[in-house]
mmCIF file of C-alpha atoms in Angstrom:
data_model
loop_
_atom_site.group_PDB
_atom_site.id
_atom_site.type_symbol
_atom_site.label_atom_id
_atom_site.label_comp_id
_atom_site.label_asym_id
_atom_site.label_seq_id
_atom_site.Cartn_x
_atom_site.Cartn_y
_atom_site.Cartn_z
ATOM 1 C CA MET A 131 79.361 81.669 141.529
ATOM 2 C CA PRO A 132 82.239 83.768 140.168
ATOM 3 C CA GLU A 133 83.247 86.747 142.279
ATOM 4 C CA MET A 134 82.574 90.262 141.133
ATOM 5 C CA ASN A 135 85.052 92.927 141.068
ATOM 6 C CA MET A 136 84.967 96.644 141.777
ATOM 7 C CA MET A 137 83.645 97.783 138.655
ATOM 8 C CA GLY A 138 80.464 95.289 138.469
ATOM 9 C CA GLY A 139 82.251 92.786 135.968
ATOM 10 C CA ASP A 140 84.037 89.485 136.635
ATOM 11 C CA MET A 141 87.416 89.012 135.778
ATOM 12 C CA MET A 142 87.193 88.540 132.382
ATOM 13 C CA GLY A 143 85.676 92.073 131.716
ATOM 14 C CA GLY A 144 88.556 94.024 133.226
ATOM 15 C CA GLY A 145 91.081 91.954 130.981
ATOM 16 C CA MET A 146 89.129 93.040 127.620
ATOM 17 C CA MET A 147 89.126 96.579 129.130
ATOM 18 C CA ALA A 148 92.840 96.530 129.220
ATOM 19 C CA ALA A 149 93.058 95.157 125.489
ATOM 20 C CA MET A 150 91.069 97.918 124.555
ATOM 21 C CA GLY A 151 93.011 100.638 126.268
ATOM 22 C CA ILE A 152 96.085 99.380 124.378
ATOM 23 C CA TRP A 153 94.239 99.356 121.268
ATOM 24 C CA ALA A 154 93.432 103.013 121.809
ATOM 25 C CA VAL A 155 96.943 103.880 122.728
ATOM 26 C CA VAL A 156 97.977 102.347 119.272
ATOM 27 C CA LEU A 157 95.260 103.812 117.566
ATOM 28 C CA ILE A 158 95.948 107.478 118.968
ATOM 29 C CA ALA A 159 99.814 106.745 118.296
ATOM 30 C CA THR A 160 98.932 105.988 114.698
ATOM 31 C CA VAL A 161 96.863 109.511 114.205
ATOM 32 C CA LEU A 162 99.348 111.244 115.779
ATOM 33 C CA ALA A 163 101.849 109.912 113.247
ATOM 34 C CA VAL A 164 99.771 110.378 110.198
ATOM 35 C CA LEU A 165 99.525 113.575 111.628
ATOM 36 C CA VAL A 166 102.898 114.177 111.920
ATOM 37 C CA ALA A 167 103.821 113.069 108.499
ATOM 38 C CA ALA A 168 101.343 115.144 107.067
ATOM 39 C CA VAL A 169 102.787 118.499 108.803
ATOM 40 C CA LEU A 170 105.935 117.663 107.524
ATOM 41 C CA ALA A 171 105.687 117.323 103.737
ATOM 42 C CA SER A 172 103.253 120.611 103.759
ATOM 43 C CA ILE A 173 106.282 122.128 105.313
ATOM 44 C CA TRP A 174 108.387 120.634 102.809
ATOM 45 C CA LEU A 175 106.258 121.500 99.762
ATOM 46 C CA VAL A 176 105.784 125.177 101.135
ATOM 47 C CA ARG A 177 109.975 125.418 100.835
ATOM 48 C CA GLN A 178 109.717 123.422 97.860
ATOM 49 C CA LEU A 179 107.489 126.075 96.106
ATOM 50 C CA ARG A 180 109.259 128.989 97.829
ATOM 51 C CA HIS A 181 112.551 127.782 96.265
ATOM 52 C CA ASP A 182 111.597 127.606 92.786
ATOM 53 C CA ARG A 183 109.748 130.944 93.027
ATOM 54 C CA THR A 184 112.877 132.849 94.610
ATOM 55 C CA MET A 185 114.752 131.288 91.988
ATOM 56 C CA LEU A 186 112.296 132.439 89.297
ATOM 57 C CA ARG A 187 112.014 135.905 90.881
ATOM 58 C CA ASP A 188 115.801 136.461 90.822
ATOM 59 C CA GLY A 189 115.968 136.617 87.244
ATOM 60 C CA ALA A 190 117.172 133.137 86.315
ATOM 61 C CA ASP A 191 115.809 131.803 82.858
ATOM 62 C CA ALA A 192 114.986 128.577 82.147
ATOM 63 C CA ALA A 193 118.049 127.424 81.129
ATOM 64 C CA ASP A 194 119.903 128.350 84.710
ATOM 65 C CA ILE A 195 117.165 126.540 86.329
ATOM 66 C CA LEU A 196 117.652 123.500 84.251
ATOM 67 C CA GLN A 197 120.994 123.799 84.662
ATOM 68 C CA ARG A 198 120.453 124.091 88.323
ATOM 69 C CA ARG A 199 118.280 121.290 89.232
ATOM 70 C CA TYR A 200 120.930 119.339 87.014
ATOM 71 C CA ALA A 201 123.914 120.110 88.919
ATOM 72 C CA ALA A 202 121.784 119.364 91.991
ATOM 73 C CA GLY A 203 121.419 115.878 91.223
ATOM 74 C CA GLU A 204 117.382 116.716 90.793
ATOM 75 C CA ILE A 205 117.062 115.534 87.050
ATOM 76 C CA ASP A 206 119.418 112.317 85.338
ATOM 77 C CA ASP A 207 121.120 113.162 81.907
ATOM 78 C CA ASP A 208 118.574 111.683 79.918
ATOM 79 C CA GLU A 209 116.065 114.376 81.357
ATOM 80 C CA TYR A 210 118.581 117.202 81.012
ATOM 81 C CA GLN A 211 119.291 116.751 77.649
ATOM 82 C CA ARG A 212 115.778 116.186 76.616
ATOM 83 C CA ARG A 213 114.965 119.341 78.367
ATOM 84 C CA ARG A 214 117.806 121.439 77.346
ATOM 85 C CA SER A 215 116.690 120.437 73.442
ATOM 86 C CA THR A 216 113.171 121.274 74.183
ATOM 87 C CA LEU A 217 114.232 124.814 75.533
ATOM 88 C CA SER A 218 116.466 125.204 72.402
ATOM 89 C CA ARG A 219 113.907 125.085 69.964
ATOM 90 C CA PRO A 220 112.678 128.368 68.455
#
């Protein structure tokens, strides 16, 4: 008859509990990583929205904003030209 450990199960049960513990740690680490990524994405989004709002509040018109975005590398040549032609239409 197999020997029983202190928990009342055989040796196989103890090994399964250890494996379940490892998966629990992996699950907790994954959930924490997702939460950290969500918080960082939220912070980035709020900063972007504040930056856009600040630019508009400072009296910058659409052409100035377009020029700043182009200079910062946020948009490419084709996008800049397309939007500039759209803004220059009456």
